Coordinates of C-alpha atoms (C1' of nucleotides) in Angstrom, one line a residue:
Chain A
M540 CA 74.8 43.1 72.8
T541 CA 72.0 42.9 70.3
A542 CA 71.9 45.8 67.9
E543 CA 69.7 48.7 69.0
R544 CA 67.4 50.0 66.3
K545 CA 66.8 53.7 66.2
S546 CA 67.8 55.6 69.2
E547 CA 64.4 56.7 70.7
P548 CA 61.6 54.4 71.4
A549 CA 58.9 57.0 70.7
Y550 CA 56.3 55.5 73.0
P551 CA 57.5 53.4 75.8
V552 CA 56.2 50.1 77.1
P553 CA 58.6 49.4 79.9
G554 CA 57.1 46.2 81.0
L555 CA 57.4 44.7 77.6
E556 CA 60.9 45.9 76.9
R557 CA 62.2 44.7 80.2
G558 CA 60.6 41.3 79.9
I559 CA 62.2 40.9 76.5
R560 CA 65.6 42.0 77.8
I561 CA 65.4 39.2 80.4
L562 CA 64.7 36.6 77.7
Q563 CA 67.6 38.0 75.7
M564 CA 70.0 37.3 78.5
F565 CA 69.9 33.6 77.7
N566 CA 72.2 32.2 75.1
A567 CA 74.1 29.1 74.4
G568 CA 76.5 29.7 77.3
R569 CA 73.9 31.0 79.6
R570 CA 71.2 28.5 80.2
S571 CA 69.8 29.6 83.5
I572 CA 69.6 32.8 85.4
A573 CA 68.6 33.8 88.9
P574 CA 66.6 37.0 89.6
P575 CA 69.3 38.8 91.4
E576 CA 71.6 38.5 88.4
I577 CA 68.9 40.0 86.3
A578 CA 68.5 42.9 88.6
R579 CA 72.2 43.6 88.6
E580 CA 72.8 43.2 84.9
L581 CA 69.8 45.1 83.7
G582 CA 70.0 47.7 86.5
L583 CA 66.4 47.1 87.6
P584 CA 64.8 47.2 91.0
R585 CA 64.6 43.8 92.7
T586 CA 60.9 44.0 93.1
T587 CA 60.4 44.7 89.5
V588 CA 62.5 41.7 88.4
Y589 CA 60.6 39.3 90.6
R590 CA 57.3 40.6 89.2
L591 CA 58.6 40.3 85.6
V592 CA 60.0 36.8 86.2
Q593 CA 56.7 35.8 87.7
A594 CA 54.8 37.1 84.7
L595 CA 57.2 35.3 82.3
E596 CA 56.8 32.1 84.2
H597 CA 53.1 32.4 84.1
L598 CA 53.3 32.8 80.3
G599 CA 55.4 29.7 80.1
L600 CA 58.3 31.7 78.7
L601 CA 60.4 30.8 81.7
E602 CA 60.6 27.6 83.7
R603 CA 61.7 27.4 87.2
L604 CA 64.8 25.2 87.7
E605 CA 63.4 22.5 90.0
G606 CA 63.6 23.4 93.6
G607 CA 65.7 26.6 93.2
S608 CA 64.6 30.0 92.0
S609 CA 66.7 30.1 88.9
F610 CA 65.0 30.1 85.5
R611 CA 65.6 28.7 82.1
P612 CA 63.6 29.5 78.9
G613 CA 60.3 27.7 78.6
L614 CA 58.9 25.9 75.6
A615 CA 56.4 28.7 75.0
I616 CA 59.4 30.6 73.5
L617 CA 58.7 28.6 70.5
S618 CA 55.2 30.0 70.2
L619 CA 56.5 33.6 69.7
G620 CA 56.2 33.7 66.0
F621 CA 59.0 31.3 65.8
E622 CA 56.9 28.8 63.9
C623 CA 56.6 31.6 61.4
L624 CA 60.3 32.4 61.3
A625 CA 61.0 28.7 60.9
S626 CA 58.9 28.6 57.8
L627 CA 60.5 31.9 56.6
D628 CA 60.9 31.7 52.9
I629 CA 64.6 31.8 52.8
S630 CA 65.1 29.6 55.8
E631 CA 62.8 26.9 54.4
L632 CA 64.0 27.2 50.8
G633 CA 67.6 27.3 52.0
R634 CA 67.4 23.9 53.6
P635 CA 67.9 21.8 50.5
V636 CA 70.7 24.0 49.3
L637 CA 72.5 23.8 52.6
D638 CA 72.0 20.1 52.8
E639 CA 73.5 19.6 49.4
L640 CA 76.4 21.8 50.2
S641 CA 77.1 19.9 53.4
D642 CA 76.6 16.6 51.6
Q643 CA 79.0 17.4 48.9
T644 CA 81.7 19.0 51.0
G645 CA 81.3 16.9 54.1
L646 CA 81.4 20.1 56.1
A647 CA 78.9 21.9 58.3
S648 CA 77.3 24.8 56.5
H649 CA 75.3 27.8 57.7
L650 CA 72.9 30.4 56.3
V651 CA 72.9 33.8 58.1
L652 CA 70.8 37.0 57.5
R653 CA 71.9 40.4 58.6
D654 CA 70.0 42.1 61.3
G655 CA 71.5 45.5 62.2
V656 CA 75.2 45.1 63.1
D657 CA 74.7 41.4 63.7
V658 CA 74.2 38.4 61.5
V659 CA 71.7 35.7 62.7
V660 CA 72.0 32.0 61.9
V661 CA 68.7 31.1 60.4
Q662 CA 69.5 27.6 59.1
K663 CA 72.3 25.1 59.2
A664 CA 73.2 21.7 57.9
Q665 CA 75.8 19.3 59.2
G666 CA 75.8 16.6 56.6
K667 CA 78.0 13.7 57.8
S668 CA 80.8 15.9 58.9
P669 CA 82.7 14.4 61.8
F670 CA 82.7 17.7 63.7
A671 CA 79.4 19.2 64.6
S672 CA 78.7 22.7 63.7
A673 CA 79.6 25.2 66.4
L674 CA 76.8 27.6 65.6
Q675 CA 73.2 27.2 66.8
I676 CA 70.2 28.5 64.9
G677 CA 69.5 31.9 66.4
T678 CA 73.2 32.6 67.2
R679 CA 74.2 36.2 66.5
L680 CA 77.6 37.2 65.3
P681 CA 79.1 40.7 65.0
V682 CA 78.9 41.7 61.4
H683 CA 82.2 43.5 61.2
G684 CA 84.2 40.7 62.9
T685 CA 83.2 37.7 60.8
V686 CA 83.5 36.8 57.1
L687 CA 79.8 35.9 57.2
G688 CA 79.1 39.4 58.3
R689 CA 81.3 41.0 55.7
M690 CA 79.8 39.0 53.0
S691 CA 76.4 40.3 54.1
L692 CA 77.6 43.9 53.8
I693 CA 79.5 43.9 50.5
D694 CA 76.8 45.7 48.6
M695 CA 76.2 48.5 51.1
P696 CA 77.2 52.0 50.1
K697 CA 79.7 53.7 52.2
D698 CA 77.3 56.3 53.6
E699 CA 74.9 53.6 54.8
L700 CA 77.8 51.8 56.4
D701 CA 78.7 55.0 58.3
Q702 CA 75.2 55.3 59.4
L703 CA 74.9 51.7 60.4
F704 CA 78.0 51.8 62.6
D705 CA 77.3 55.3 64.0
N706 CA 77.8 55.0 67.7
Q707 CA 78.3 51.3 67.4
D708 CA 81.4 49.9 69.1
M709 CA 83.6 47.8 66.8
S710 CA 85.4 45.6 69.3
A711 CA 88.4 43.8 68.0
F712 CA 88.4 40.0 68.2
T713 CA 91.6 39.4 66.5
E714 CA 94.3 41.6 65.0
Q715 CA 92.6 41.4 61.6
T716 CA 89.3 42.8 62.9
P717 CA 88.7 46.2 61.3
R718 CA 88.4 48.9 64.0
T719 CA 87.0 51.7 62.0
V720 CA 84.3 51.9 59.4
D721 CA 86.9 53.0 56.9
A722 CA 89.0 49.9 57.5
L723 CA 85.9 47.8 57.2
A724 CA 84.9 49.5 54.0
A725 CA 88.4 48.9 52.5
M726 CA 88.1 45.2 53.3
L727 CA 84.6 45.1 51.8
V728 CA 85.9 46.4 48.5
L729 CA 88.3 43.5 48.3
D730 CA 85.7 41.1 49.5
A731 CA 83.3 42.3 46.8
K732 CA 85.8 42.0 44.0
R733 CA 86.7 38.5 45.1
G734 CA 83.1 37.4 45.6
Y735 CA 83.9 35.2 48.6
A736 CA 85.8 35.5 51.8
V737 CA 88.0 33.1 53.7
S738 CA 89.1 33.3 57.3
D739 CA 91.9 31.3 58.8
S740 CA 90.7 30.9 62.3
F741 CA 89.2 34.3 62.1
F742 CA 86.5 34.5 64.7
E743 CA 86.9 31.3 66.6
Q744 CA 90.2 29.7 67.1
G745 CA 90.9 26.6 65.1
I746 CA 87.7 27.0 63.0
S747 CA 88.0 28.4 59.6
T748 CA 85.4 29.5 57.2
I749 CA 84.6 30.1 53.6
A750 CA 81.7 32.4 52.9
A751 CA 79.8 33.8 50.0
P752 CA 77.0 36.4 49.8
V753 CA 73.3 35.8 49.5
R754 CA 71.4 38.5 47.6
D755 CA 67.7 39.4 47.6
Q756 CA 65.5 40.4 44.7
S757 CA 67.0 43.9 44.7
G758 CA 70.4 42.3 44.0
L759 CA 71.9 43.5 47.3
S760 CA 73.5 41.2 49.8
V761 CA 71.3 40.5 52.8
G762 CA 73.1 37.5 54.2
A763 CA 75.7 34.9 53.6
V764 CA 76.3 31.2 53.4
N765 CA 79.4 29.4 54.7
V766 CA 81.1 26.1 55.4
T767 CA 83.3 25.7 58.5
L768 CA 86.3 23.5 58.7
R769 CA 89.1 22.7 61.1
G770 CA 92.5 23.9 60.2
A771 CA 93.7 26.2 57.5
P772 CA 91.5 26.1 54.4
S773 CA 94.1 27.5 52.1
S774 CA 96.2 24.4 52.7
D775 CA 93.4 22.2 51.7
P776 CA 94.1 20.6 48.3
A777 CA 90.4 20.9 47.3
F778 CA 90.4 24.6 48.3
D779 CA 89.3 26.0 44.9
A780 CA 86.6 23.4 44.6
L781 CA 85.3 24.3 48.0
V782 CA 85.2 28.0 47.2
D783 CA 83.3 27.2 44.1
Q784 CA 80.7 25.1 45.9
V785 CA 80.1 27.7 48.5
V786 CA 79.7 30.5 45.9
K787 CA 77.4 28.3 43.9
A788 CA 75.3 27.7 47.0
G789 CA 75.2 31.4 47.6
T790 CA 73.8 32.1 44.1
A791 CA 71.4 29.3 44.5
L792 CA 70.1 30.8 47.7
S793 CA 69.9 34.2 46.1
R794 CA 67.8 32.7 43.3
S795 CA 65.3 31.2 45.8
L796 CA 65.2 34.5 47.6
R797 CA 64.6 36.5 44.5
Y798 CA 61.9 34.2 43.4
Q799 CA 60.1 34.1 46.7
R800 CA 60.2 37.4 48.3
A801 CA 57.9 39.1 45.8
F802 CA 55.0 37.2 47.3
T803 CA 55.7 37.9 50.9
R804 CA 53.1 40.6 51.2
E805 CA 49.9 39.0 52.6
P806 CA 50.1 35.2 52.0
M807 CA 47.0 34.6 54.0
P808 CA 44.8 37.6 54.6
H809 CA 43.0 36.7 57.7
A810 CA 39.3 36.1 57.1
G811 CA 38.2 38.5 59.8
Chain B
M418 CA 44.9 28.6 71.5
T419 CA 48.0 28.1 73.6
A420 CA 47.5 26.4 76.9
E421 CA 47.0 28.8 79.8
R422 CA 49.1 28.0 82.9
K423 CA 47.5 28.5 86.3
S424 CA 44.4 30.7 86.3
E425 CA 45.6 33.8 88.1
P426 CA 48.7 35.8 87.2
A427 CA 49.4 36.9 90.8
Y428 CA 51.1 40.1 89.8
P429 CA 50.3 41.6 86.4
V430 CA 52.6 43.1 83.8
P431 CA 50.0 44.0 81.2
G432 CA 52.5 45.5 78.7
L433 CA 54.5 42.4 78.7
E434 CA 51.7 40.0 78.5
R435 CA 50.0 41.8 75.7
G436 CA 53.2 42.2 73.7
I437 CA 53.7 38.4 74.0
R438 CA 50.2 37.7 72.9
I439 CA 50.8 39.7 69.8
L440 CA 53.8 37.7 68.9
Q441 CA 51.9 34.5 69.6
M442 CA 49.3 35.4 67.0
F443 CA 51.8 34.5 64.3
N444 CA 52.1 30.9 63.1
A445 CA 52.7 29.0 59.9
G446 CA 49.5 30.1 58.4
R447 CA 49.6 33.6 59.7
R448 CA 52.7 35.3 58.6
S449 CA 51.7 38.9 58.8
I450 CA 49.2 40.8 60.9
A451 CA 47.9 44.4 60.8
P452 CA 47.2 46.3 63.9
P453 CA 43.4 46.5 63.6
E454 CA 43.3 42.7 63.5
I455 CA 45.3 42.6 66.7
A456 CA 43.0 45.0 68.4
R457 CA 40.0 43.0 67.4
E458 CA 41.3 39.6 68.2
L459 CA 42.9 40.4 71.5
G460 CA 40.1 42.8 72.5
L461 CA 42.5 45.7 73.1
P462 CA 42.1 49.4 72.5
R463 CA 43.4 50.6 69.2
T464 CA 45.7 53.1 70.7
T465 CA 47.3 50.5 72.9
V466 CA 47.9 48.1 70.0
Y467 CA 49.7 50.8 68.0
R468 CA 51.9 51.6 71.0
L469 CA 52.7 47.9 71.5
V470 CA 53.4 47.3 67.9
Q471 CA 55.7 50.3 67.8
A472 CA 57.6 49.0 70.8
L473 CA 57.9 45.5 69.3
E474 CA 59.2 47.0 66.1
H475 CA 61.7 49.1 68.0
L476 CA 63.0 45.9 69.7
G477 CA 63.3 44.2 66.3
L478 CA 60.7 41.6 67.2
L479 CA 58.4 42.8 64.5
E480 CA 59.2 44.0 61.0
R481 CA 57.0 46.3 59.0
L482 CA 56.0 44.8 55.7
E483 CA 57.5 47.2 53.2
G484 CA 55.2 50.1 52.5
G485 CA 52.2 48.9 54.4
S486 CA 51.5 48.9 58.1
S487 CA 51.3 45.1 58.5
F488 CA 53.9 43.3 60.5
R489 CA 55.8 40.1 60.4
P490 CA 58.1 38.6 63.0
G491 CA 61.6 40.1 63.1
L492 CA 64.8 38.2 63.4
A493 CA 65.2 39.4 67.0
I494 CA 62.7 36.7 67.8
L495 CA 65.7 34.4 67.6
S496 CA 67.4 36.2 70.4
L497 CA 64.7 35.4 72.9
G498 CA 66.4 32.5 74.6
F499 CA 65.9 30.6 71.5
E500 CA 69.5 29.9 71.0
C501 CA 69.3 28.3 74.4
L502 CA 66.3 26.2 73.4
A503 CA 67.9 25.2 70.2
S504 CA 70.8 23.8 72.2
L505 CA 68.4 22.2 74.6
D506 CA 69.7 18.8 75.6
I507 CA 67.0 16.7 74.2
S508 CA 66.7 18.7 71.1
E509 CA 70.4 18.6 70.3
L510 CA 70.8 15.0 71.3
G511 CA 67.6 14.1 69.5
R512 CA 68.9 15.2 66.1
P513 CA 71.1 12.2 65.3
V514 CA 68.4 9.8 66.4
L515 CA 65.8 11.5 64.2
D516 CA 68.2 11.7 61.3
E517 CA 68.8 8.0 61.5
L518 CA 65.1 7.3 61.8
S519 CA 64.3 9.3 58.8
D520 CA 67.2 7.9 56.9
Q521 CA 66.2 4.3 57.6
T522 CA 62.5 4.8 57.0
G523 CA 62.6 7.4 54.3
L524 CA 59.9 9.3 56.2
A525 CA 59.8 12.6 57.9
S526 CA 60.2 12.3 61.7
H527 CA 59.4 14.6 64.6
L528 CA 60.3 15.0 68.2
V529 CA 57.7 16.7 70.5
L530 CA 57.7 17.7 74.1
R531 CA 54.6 18.2 76.1
D532 CA 53.8 21.7 77.4
G533 CA 50.5 21.9 79.2
V534 CA 47.7 20.6 77.0
D535 CA 49.9 21.0 73.8
V536 CA 52.9 19.2 72.4
V537 CA 55.5 21.4 70.8
V538 CA 57.7 20.2 67.9
V539 CA 61.3 20.8 69.1
Q540 CA 63.1 18.9 66.4
K541 CA 62.5 17.3 63.1
A542 CA 64.2 15.4 60.3
Q543 CA 63.1 14.8 56.7
G544 CA 65.7 12.4 55.4
K545 CA 65.2 12.0 51.7
S546 CA 61.5 11.6 51.9
P547 CA 59.7 12.8 48.8
F548 CA 57.1 14.7 50.8
A549 CA 58.3 17.4 53.2
S550 CA 57.3 17.3 56.7
A551 CA 54.1 19.2 57.5
L552 CA 55.2 20.3 60.9
Q553 CA 57.5 23.2 61.7
I554 CA 59.7 23.4 64.7
G555 CA 57.7 25.3 67.2
T556 CA 54.3 24.0 66.0
R557 CA 51.9 23.2 68.8
L558 CA 49.4 20.4 68.6
P559 CA 46.6 19.6 71.0
V560 CA 47.6 16.8 73.3
H561 CA 44.3 15.0 73.3
G562 CA 43.7 15.1 69.6
T563 CA 47.0 13.6 68.3
V564 CA 48.8 10.3 68.8
L565 CA 51.9 12.3 69.5
G566 CA 50.0 14.0 72.4
R567 CA 48.6 10.7 73.7
M568 CA 52.1 9.1 73.7
S569 CA 53.2 12.1 75.8
L570 CA 50.6 11.4 78.3
I571 CA 50.6 7.6 78.8
D572 CA 52.4 7.7 82.2
M573 CA 50.2 10.4 83.7
P574 CA 48.0 9.2 86.6
K575 CA 44.2 9.8 86.2
D576 CA 44.0 12.5 88.8
E577 CA 46.7 14.5 87.2
L578 CA 44.9 14.1 83.9
D579 CA 41.7 15.4 85.5
Q580 CA 43.6 18.4 86.8
L581 CA 45.4 19.1 83.5
F582 CA 42.1 19.2 81.6
D583 CA 40.2 21.0 84.2
N584 CA 38.4 23.8 82.4
Q585 CA 40.2 23.0 79.2
D586 CA 38.0 22.5 76.2
M587 CA 38.6 19.3 74.3
S588 CA 37.5 20.2 70.8
A589 CA 36.9 17.2 68.6
F590 CA 38.9 17.2 65.4
T591 CA 37.6 13.9 64.1
E592 CA 35.1 11.4 65.3
Q593 CA 37.9 9.5 67.1
T594 CA 38.9 12.5 69.2
P595 CA 38.1 11.8 72.9
R596 CA 35.7 14.4 74.2
T597 CA 36.0 13.7 77.8
V598 CA 38.9 13.1 80.1
D599 CA 37.5 9.6 80.8
A600 CA 37.4 8.8 77.2
L601 CA 41.0 10.0 76.8
A602 CA 42.1 8.0 79.8
A603 CA 40.6 4.9 78.4
M604 CA 42.5 5.4 75.1
L605 CA 45.7 6.0 77.1
V606 CA 45.4 2.7 78.9
L607 CA 45.4 0.9 75.6
D608 CA 48.1 3.1 74.2
A609 CA 50.3 2.4 77.2
K610 CA 49.9 -1.3 76.9
R611 CA 50.7 -1.2 73.2
G612 CA 53.7 1.0 73.6
Y613 CA 53.0 2.9 70.4
A614 CA 50.1 4.5 68.6
V615 CA 49.0 4.7 65.0
S616 CA 46.7 7.2 63.4
D617 CA 45.1 6.6 60.1
S618 CA 44.7 10.2 58.9
F619 CA 43.9 11.1 62.5
F620 CA 44.7 14.8 62.9
E621 CA 45.4 15.9 59.3
Q622 CA 43.7 14.3 56.4
G623 CA 45.8 12.0 54.3
I624 CA 48.7 12.1 56.7
S625 CA 49.2 9.2 59.0
T626 CA 51.5 8.8 61.9
I627 CA 53.2 6.2 64.0
A628 CA 54.3 7.5 67.4
A629 CA 56.2 6.2 70.4
P630 CA 56.8 7.8 73.8
V631 CA 60.0 9.5 75.0
R632 CA 60.6 9.3 78.8
D633 CA 62.8 11.4 81.0
Q634 CA 65.0 10.2 83.9
S635 CA 62.1 9.7 86.1
G636 CA 60.7 7.1 83.7
L637 CA 57.6 9.1 82.9
S638 CA 56.7 10.1 79.3
V639 CA 57.4 13.8 78.6
G640 CA 57.1 13.7 74.8
A641 CA 57.0 11.6 71.8
V642 CA 58.6 10.7 68.5
N643 CA 56.8 9.9 65.3
V644 CA 57.1 9.3 61.6
T645 CA 54.6 10.7 59.1
L646 CA 53.5 9.0 56.0
R647 CA 50.9 9.4 53.3
G648 CA 48.1 6.9 53.1
A649 CA 47.1 4.2 55.6
P650 CA 50.1 2.8 57.5
S651 CA 48.4 -0.5 58.4
S652 CA 48.3 -1.4 54.8
D653 CA 52.0 -0.8 54.5
P654 CA 53.8 -4.2 54.1
A655 CA 56.7 -2.9 56.3
F656 CA 54.3 -1.8 59.0
D657 CA 55.7 -3.9 61.8
A658 CA 59.2 -2.9 60.9
L659 CA 58.2 0.7 60.9
V660 CA 56.7 0.5 64.4
D661 CA 59.7 -1.2 65.6
Q662 CA 62.0 1.5 64.3
V663 CA 59.9 4.3 65.8
V664 CA 59.7 2.6 69.2
K665 CA 63.5 2.0 69.1
A666 CA 64.0 5.7 68.4
G667 CA 61.8 6.6 71.3
T668 CA 63.8 4.5 73.7
A669 CA 67.1 5.9 72.3
L670 CA 65.8 9.4 72.9
S671 CA 64.7 8.4 76.4
R672 CA 68.2 7.2 77.1
S673 CA 69.8 10.5 75.9
L674 CA 67.3 12.4 78.0
R675 CA 67.9 10.3 81.1
Y676 CA 71.6 10.6 80.7
Q677 CA 71.6 14.4 80.2
R678 CA 69.0 16.0 82.3
A679 CA 70.8 15.2 85.5
F680 CA 73.3 17.9 84.6
T681 CA 70.9 20.6 83.6
R682 CA 71.1 22.5 86.8
E683 CA 73.7 25.3 86.5
P684 CA 75.9 24.4 83.5
M685 CA 77.6 27.8 83.6
P686 CA 77.1 29.8 86.9
H687 CA 77.7 33.3 85.7
A688 CA 81.0 34.7 87.0
G689 CA 79.2 37.8 88.3
Chain C
dG4 C1' 29.6 64.2 45.4
dA5 C1' 28.0 63.2 49.9
dT6 C1' 28.1 59.7 53.4
dC7 C1' 29.9 56.1 56.0
dA8 C1' 33.3 52.9 57.8
dC9 C1' 37.8 52.2 58.9
dA10 C1' 42.9 53.2 59.5
dG11 C1' 46.3 55.9 61.7
dT12 C1' 47.8 59.5 65.0
dT13 C1' 47.7 62.8 69.0
dT14 C1' 46.2 64.5 73.5
dC15 C1' 45.4 64.3 78.3
dA16 C1' 42.9 62.8 82.6
dA17 C1' 42.4 58.7 85.2
dA18 C1' 43.6 54.2 86.4
dT19 C1' 47.4 51.4 87.1
dA20 C1' 51.9 49.4 87.4
dT21 C1' 56.0 50.5 89.6
dG22 C1' 59.7 50.5 93.0
dG23 C1' 61.3 52.3 97.6
dA24 C1' 61.1 50.8 102.1
dA25 C1' 60.6 47.6 105.4
dC26 C1' 60.5 42.7 107.1
dA27 C1' 61.8 37.8 107.5
dG28 C1' 64.9 34.0 106.6
dC29 C1' 69.7 32.3 105.8
dA30 C1' 74.5 31.7 105.2
dG31 C1' 79.0 33.2 106.0
dC32 C1' 82.3 35.3 109.1
dG33 C1' 84.8 37.7 112.5
Chain D
dC878 C1' 77.0 34.5 119.1
dG879 C1' 75.8 38.6 116.9
dC880 C1' 76.9 41.0 112.8
dT881 C1' 76.7 41.6 107.9
dG882 C1' 75.2 40.8 103.3
dC883 C1' 72.1 38.6 100.3
dT884 C1' 67.6 36.6 98.9
dG885 C1' 62.7 36.4 98.6
dT886 C1' 58.2 38.8 99.7
dT887 C1' 54.6 42.2 101.0
dC888 C1' 52.7 47.0 101.2
dC889 C1' 51.5 51.3 99.5
dA890 C1' 52.1 56.2 97.7
dT891 C1' 53.5 58.0 93.5
dA892 C1' 54.9 58.4 89.0
dT893 C1' 53.7 56.1 84.9
dT894 C1' 51.3 53.9 81.5
dT895 C1' 47.0 53.5 79.6
dG896 C1' 42.9 54.2 76.7
dA897 C1' 38.7 57.2 75.6
dA898 C1' 37.9 60.9 72.8
dA899 C1' 38.8 63.7 69.2
dC900 C1' 40.8 64.7 64.6
dT901 C1' 42.6 63.6 59.9
dG902 C1' 42.9 60.9 55.7
dT903 C1' 41.4 57.4 52.6
dG904 C1' 38.4 54.3 50.2
dA905 C1' 34.0 52.2 49.5
dT906 C1' 29.1 52.8 48.7
dC907 C1' 24.9 55.0 47.5

DNA sequence: GATCACAGTTTCAAATATGGAACAGCAGCG
DNA sequence: CGCTGCTGTTCCATATTTGAAACTGTGATC
């Protein structure tokens, strides 16, 4: 599911990798898991799973569903550098921009960053929109199958694209999903020229999206911002205004990012 | 730093535990760490640390600061069941309540849940307050040294308190911090009677807090809600109104929690 | 320029975690 | 009722990870 980095792990730490894989099994639709499921899905010996689960529980990363032997994520998850990610420059600086975007449009807005062949939701705002956002912080979406993903890719040279999707499956979600890197690249050319992208119920049915790129200090797109709305955006009378607002939010975010990232080196050299 | 669970791990998975400890070294004031620091602080062999760090990088949990060999948390952190925690009942349901509280008071507000001898910030709202909240989601605060913590404890029987703090150090942050369980218990009696707690620059200098308990379906306090303000709250002319609003938010959150948790068992039994 | 301290990497024997096998407890089913 | 399949747990030999030692490179200090 999650993008694999390079192919070979160099030096293995199986205990660690497996424990992490267990935690990664949880998502918005999967809030509790029992050990046998883990063993089956990860292809691990039962004994090992019980040990891992015990260790994770001991660390507070898993909590036993009362009574039973199923587990859900524990609060200690939030101690895993998340506090750090939450204060991540772009995420923190992005907040006001997203808030304003949502306020002005009355729509839910999201900021995503690309991570391999996924984009990850790192910040969102809901404003006073009647419909809550469908995306949670931390949600991952396939980069090739969403406008948010495509906006994150528009500055990537073709050879890097090839490399990125080498051996990656490009499952089709709808008929419009590109199934080859070439098809994707063709879409990206258009996307780049346009400077924004619109999906009529592209990834999720009934939810449409208008997205614009977010660039870092090097001027290359590293993520995207969007608003989500019900129904077909192109039929919305305020469509052009909407696009304009999203694009503006994108450039505002890019500016924050450019400004900030230069100082990301060693904000607080630990005083040994 | 983080609360240890039970004393003995039963069955060890050193690789996992150590990897997790590395990730836990990051916090709001510690955004990047170099391997030698890790080795020193965790008391691990250098070789081992390099291997662990490599494994974590491979998993996308750490990112190499460009050029150097220091690391910061990677976006894959957000795949560790965090999406699940983000949609955690109380956290999700708490949002509107916090938003309203911040809107009405113009102050930053926070929702914390108790986890061992810490409380963890699981949700926050800033409203249009001129000063941003000092607390990040995921931040842990010592339960005995903060009003948020004390509000989370007010329903705990003395013997459980003793057990909880058995072998836990109760460092003093200010002169008012209770240094023994007995002293804490005495404060809690008063806190419980009052139904809220106020700190004049208690934990952090210059920042004051008004907190109220949040109870689960069993009627016992499991967390707390607060607003933070600059200066001394007791001198604020709207003090009584503020307290009232915070307490109301607390009971509103308690209601959501009571309502929701009953269904937390197996929301989506995986269709193996 | 020589010396020292530290960062980063590789090797390999030794210590350790791992997982197969075996057992008990339960539920469903013929 | 006994059989079968699944879960949870314990034990122990073995295969694996681990970490001391050794080596290189770099930068500070004398």
